[in-house]
CSV table of C-alpha atoms in Angstrom, one decimal:
chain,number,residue,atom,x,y,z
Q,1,UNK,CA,63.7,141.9,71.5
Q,2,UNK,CA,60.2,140.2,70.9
Q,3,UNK,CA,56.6,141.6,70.1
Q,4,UNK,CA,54.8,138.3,72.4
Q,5,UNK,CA,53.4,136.8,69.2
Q,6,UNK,CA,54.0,133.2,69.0
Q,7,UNK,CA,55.3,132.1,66.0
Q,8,UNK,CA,55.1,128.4,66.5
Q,9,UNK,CA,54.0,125.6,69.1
Q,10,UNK,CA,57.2,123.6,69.7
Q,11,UNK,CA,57.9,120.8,71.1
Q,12,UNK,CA,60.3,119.4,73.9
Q,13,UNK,CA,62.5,116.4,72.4
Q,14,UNK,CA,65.0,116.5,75.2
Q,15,UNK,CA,65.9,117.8,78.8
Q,16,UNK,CA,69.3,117.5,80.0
Q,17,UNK,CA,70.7,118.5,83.5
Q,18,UNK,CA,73.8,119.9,83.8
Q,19,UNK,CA,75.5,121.5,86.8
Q,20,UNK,CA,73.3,124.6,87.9
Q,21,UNK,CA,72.2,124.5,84.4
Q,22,UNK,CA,69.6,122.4,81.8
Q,23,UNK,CA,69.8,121.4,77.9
Q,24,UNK,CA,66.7,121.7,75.8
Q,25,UNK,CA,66.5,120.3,72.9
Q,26,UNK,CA,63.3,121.7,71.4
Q,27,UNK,CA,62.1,121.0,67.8
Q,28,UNK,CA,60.8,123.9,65.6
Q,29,UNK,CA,60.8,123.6,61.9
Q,30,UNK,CA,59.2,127.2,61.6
Q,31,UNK,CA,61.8,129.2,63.9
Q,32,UNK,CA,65.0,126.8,63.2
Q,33,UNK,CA,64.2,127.5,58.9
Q,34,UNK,CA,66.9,130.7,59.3
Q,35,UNK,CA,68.6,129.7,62.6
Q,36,UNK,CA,72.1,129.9,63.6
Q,37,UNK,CA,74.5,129.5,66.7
Q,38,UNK,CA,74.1,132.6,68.7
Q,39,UNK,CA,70.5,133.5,67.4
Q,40,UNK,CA,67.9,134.4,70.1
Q,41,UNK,CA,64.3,132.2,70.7
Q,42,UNK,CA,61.7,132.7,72.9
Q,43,UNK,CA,60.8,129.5,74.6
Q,44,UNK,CA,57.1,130.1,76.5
Q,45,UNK,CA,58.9,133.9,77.0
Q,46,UNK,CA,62.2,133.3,77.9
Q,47,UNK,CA,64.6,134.6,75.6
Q,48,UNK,CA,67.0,131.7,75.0
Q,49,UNK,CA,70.3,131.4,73.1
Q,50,UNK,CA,70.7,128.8,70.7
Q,51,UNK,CA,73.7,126.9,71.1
Q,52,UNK,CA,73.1,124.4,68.3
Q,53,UNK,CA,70.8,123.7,65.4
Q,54,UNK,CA,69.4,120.4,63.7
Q,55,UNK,CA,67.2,118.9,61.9
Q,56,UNK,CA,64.4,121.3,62.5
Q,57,UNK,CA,65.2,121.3,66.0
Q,58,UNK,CA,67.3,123.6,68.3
Q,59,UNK,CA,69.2,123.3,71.7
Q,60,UNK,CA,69.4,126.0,74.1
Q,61,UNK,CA,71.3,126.0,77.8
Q,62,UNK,CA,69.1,127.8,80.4
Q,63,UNK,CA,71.1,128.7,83.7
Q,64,UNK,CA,70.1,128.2,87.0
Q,65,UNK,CA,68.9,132.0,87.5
Q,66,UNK,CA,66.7,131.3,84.5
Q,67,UNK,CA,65.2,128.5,86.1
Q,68,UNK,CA,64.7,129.9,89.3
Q,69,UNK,CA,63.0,132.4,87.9
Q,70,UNK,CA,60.9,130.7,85.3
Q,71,UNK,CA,58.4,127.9,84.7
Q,72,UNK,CA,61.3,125.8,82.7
Q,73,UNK,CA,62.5,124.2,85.9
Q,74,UNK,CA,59.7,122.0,85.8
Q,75,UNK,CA,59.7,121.4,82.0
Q,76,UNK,CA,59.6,117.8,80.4
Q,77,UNK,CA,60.3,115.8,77.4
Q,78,UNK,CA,57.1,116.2,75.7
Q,79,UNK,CA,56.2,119.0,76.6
Q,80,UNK,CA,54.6,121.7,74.2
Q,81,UNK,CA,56.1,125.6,74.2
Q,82,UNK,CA,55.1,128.6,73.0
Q,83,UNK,CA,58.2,129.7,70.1
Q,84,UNK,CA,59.0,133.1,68.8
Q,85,UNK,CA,62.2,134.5,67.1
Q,86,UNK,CA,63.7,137.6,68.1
Q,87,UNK,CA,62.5,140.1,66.3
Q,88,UNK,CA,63.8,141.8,62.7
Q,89,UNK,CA,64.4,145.7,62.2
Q,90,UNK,CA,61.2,147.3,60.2
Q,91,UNK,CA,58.8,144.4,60.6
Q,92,UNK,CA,55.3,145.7,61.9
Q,93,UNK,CA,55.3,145.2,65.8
Q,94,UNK,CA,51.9,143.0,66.2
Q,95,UNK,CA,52.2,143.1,70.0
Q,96,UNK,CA,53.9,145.1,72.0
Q,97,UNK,CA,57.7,145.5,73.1
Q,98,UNK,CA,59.1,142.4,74.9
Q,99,UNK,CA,62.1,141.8,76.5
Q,100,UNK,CA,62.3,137.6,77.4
Q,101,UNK,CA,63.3,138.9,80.3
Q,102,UNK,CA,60.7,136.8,82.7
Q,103,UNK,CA,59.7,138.5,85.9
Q,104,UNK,CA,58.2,135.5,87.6
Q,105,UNK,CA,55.8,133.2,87.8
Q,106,UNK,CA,51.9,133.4,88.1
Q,107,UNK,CA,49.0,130.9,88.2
Q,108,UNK,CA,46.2,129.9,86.1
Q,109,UNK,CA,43.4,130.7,88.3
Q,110,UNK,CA,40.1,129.9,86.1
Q,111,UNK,CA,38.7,130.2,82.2
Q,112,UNK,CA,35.9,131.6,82.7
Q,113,UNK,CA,32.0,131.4,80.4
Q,114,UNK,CA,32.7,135.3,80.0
Q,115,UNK,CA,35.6,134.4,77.9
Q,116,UNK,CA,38.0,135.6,80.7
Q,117,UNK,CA,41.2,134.0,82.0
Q,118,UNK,CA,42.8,135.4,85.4
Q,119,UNK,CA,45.8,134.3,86.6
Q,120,UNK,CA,47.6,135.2,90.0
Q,121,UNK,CA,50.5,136.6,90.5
Q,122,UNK,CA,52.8,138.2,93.5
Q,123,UNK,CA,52.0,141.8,94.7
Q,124,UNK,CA,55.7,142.5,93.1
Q,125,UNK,CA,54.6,141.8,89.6
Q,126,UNK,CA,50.7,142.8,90.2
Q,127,UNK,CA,52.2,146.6,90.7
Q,128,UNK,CA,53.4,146.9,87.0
Q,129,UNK,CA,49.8,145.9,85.9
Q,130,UNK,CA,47.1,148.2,84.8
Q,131,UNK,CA,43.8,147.9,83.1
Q,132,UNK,CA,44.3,148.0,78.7
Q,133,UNK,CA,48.2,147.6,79.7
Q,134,UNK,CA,50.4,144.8,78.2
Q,135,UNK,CA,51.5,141.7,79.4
Q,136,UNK,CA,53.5,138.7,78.5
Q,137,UNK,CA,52.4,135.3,79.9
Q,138,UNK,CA,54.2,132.5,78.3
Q,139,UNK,CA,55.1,134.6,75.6
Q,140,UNK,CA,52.5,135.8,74.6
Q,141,UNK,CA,51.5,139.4,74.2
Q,142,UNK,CA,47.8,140.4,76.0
Q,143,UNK,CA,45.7,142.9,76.9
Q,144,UNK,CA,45.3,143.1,80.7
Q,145,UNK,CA,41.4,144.0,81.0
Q,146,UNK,CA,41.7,144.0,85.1
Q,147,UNK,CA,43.8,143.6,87.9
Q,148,UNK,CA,43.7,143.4,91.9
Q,149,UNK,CA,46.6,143.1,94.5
Q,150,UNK,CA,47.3,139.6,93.4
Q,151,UNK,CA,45.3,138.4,89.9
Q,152,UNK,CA,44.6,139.9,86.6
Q,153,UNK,CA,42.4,139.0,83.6
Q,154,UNK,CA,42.7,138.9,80.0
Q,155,UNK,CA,40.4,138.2,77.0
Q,156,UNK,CA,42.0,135.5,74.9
Q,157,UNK,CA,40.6,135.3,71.1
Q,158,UNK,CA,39.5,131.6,70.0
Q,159,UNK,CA,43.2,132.2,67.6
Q,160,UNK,CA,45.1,132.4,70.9
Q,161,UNK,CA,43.9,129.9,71.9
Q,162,UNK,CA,44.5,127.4,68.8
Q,163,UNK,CA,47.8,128.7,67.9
Q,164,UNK,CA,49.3,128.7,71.3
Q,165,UNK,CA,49.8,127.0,74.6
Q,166,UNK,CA,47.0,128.9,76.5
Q,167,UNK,CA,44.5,126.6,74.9
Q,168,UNK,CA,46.0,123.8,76.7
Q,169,UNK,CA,46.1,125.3,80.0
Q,170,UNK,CA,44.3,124.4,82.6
Q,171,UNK,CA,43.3,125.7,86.0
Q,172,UNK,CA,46.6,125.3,88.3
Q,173,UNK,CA,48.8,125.2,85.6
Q,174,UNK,CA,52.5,127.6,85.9
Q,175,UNK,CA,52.7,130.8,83.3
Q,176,UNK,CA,55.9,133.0,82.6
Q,177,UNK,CA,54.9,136.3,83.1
Q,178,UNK,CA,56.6,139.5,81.8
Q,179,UNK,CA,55.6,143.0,82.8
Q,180,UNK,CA,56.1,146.3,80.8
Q,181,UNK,CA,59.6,147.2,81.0
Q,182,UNK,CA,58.7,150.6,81.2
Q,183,UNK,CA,56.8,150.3,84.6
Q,184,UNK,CA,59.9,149.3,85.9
Q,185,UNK,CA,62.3,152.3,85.0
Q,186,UNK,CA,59.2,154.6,85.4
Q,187,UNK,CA,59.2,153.2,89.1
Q,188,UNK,CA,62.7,152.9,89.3
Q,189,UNK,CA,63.3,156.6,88.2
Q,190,UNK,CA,60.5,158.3,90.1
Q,191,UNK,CA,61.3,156.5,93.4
Q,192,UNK,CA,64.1,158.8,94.8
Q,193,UNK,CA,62.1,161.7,94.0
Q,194,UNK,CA,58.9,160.7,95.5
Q,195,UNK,CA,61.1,159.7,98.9
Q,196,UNK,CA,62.5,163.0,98.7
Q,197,UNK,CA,59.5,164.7,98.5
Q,198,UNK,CA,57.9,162.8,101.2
Q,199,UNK,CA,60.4,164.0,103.6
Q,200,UNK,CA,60.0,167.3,102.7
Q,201,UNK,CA,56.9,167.2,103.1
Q,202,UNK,CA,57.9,165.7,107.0
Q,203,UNK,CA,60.2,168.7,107.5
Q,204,UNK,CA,57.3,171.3,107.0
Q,205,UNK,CA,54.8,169.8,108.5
């Protein structure tokens, strides 16, 4: 489990390909200081096992479901992530429950002068989304201020944007979005009630 607030920008040092699979190498002095095999990362949201650990570096294998589901199929050498250890019991939860469990992928639509950023996303994900509700994009914990059938916007705070990717992003650019994980089970739970109702309400009609 993760709370969505980055811990560290990392860096990329090496992409391997391996059958239905890819190697990072990814170097984090920060989030490697207490590492060990089996530990859990977030790379830019996706919770990642580390296989190996260097000098302040770390090496992660993300499988092909991962990358179909993710932004990491198109990462590089060079690259620069968003980095967050899993997090430790009794700490103070800054942001809000996260899973590294990534949804899908949305779009950096535009930065805005009113100090908005909206990204799109699929009707599938926009569904979870509701104004003052949470978010994960890239990692990062945020504070959805609107949404529509396929967009939503969030404020991002001049630290944000220094201590993390979204200060490098640019209009186009592919994010890792997370929705609540409550939304899900809520809508998961409630939807063979709300089928059985509706045909009750057919039968009586």
């Amino acid at each position: 489990m993760f709370t969505g607030i980055v811990e560290e920008l990392g860096e990329i040092v090496a992409v391997e390909q391996l059958p239905n699979a890819a190697r990072l190498t990814v170097r984090g002095p920060l989030v490697t200081s207490d590492a060990k095999h089996g530990d859990s990362i977030a790379v830019n949201g996706v919770c990642l096992t580390v296989v190996e650990t260097g000098d302040g570096t770390f090496t992660v294998d993300v499988v092909d479901e991962t990358l179909q589901r993710s932004s990491l199929d198109k990462i590089h050498e060079g690259d620069v992530v968003n980095l967050e250890r899993a997090m430790a019991a009794g700490q103070r939860l800054g942001g809000h429950i996260v899973q590294g469990h990534v949804d899908g992928v949305g779009l950096l639509l535009e930065h805005n002068d009113g100090g908005l950023t909206r990204f799109a996303v699929p009707a599938s994900l926009s569904r979870y989304l509701v104004q003052k509700g949470s978010v994960t994009v890239d990692g990062i914990s945020l504070t959805v201020v609107d949404v529509t059938d396929d967009s939503f916007s969030v404020a991002l705070i001049p630290t944000t944007l220094e201590l993390t990717t979204m200060g490098r992003r640019q209009p186009g650019d592919r994010v890792n979005i997370e929705v609540d994980v409550l939304a899900k089970y809520v809508e998961r739970l409630a939807t063979p009630h709300l089928a059985a109702l509706a045909a009750h309400h057919e039968e009586v009609r």
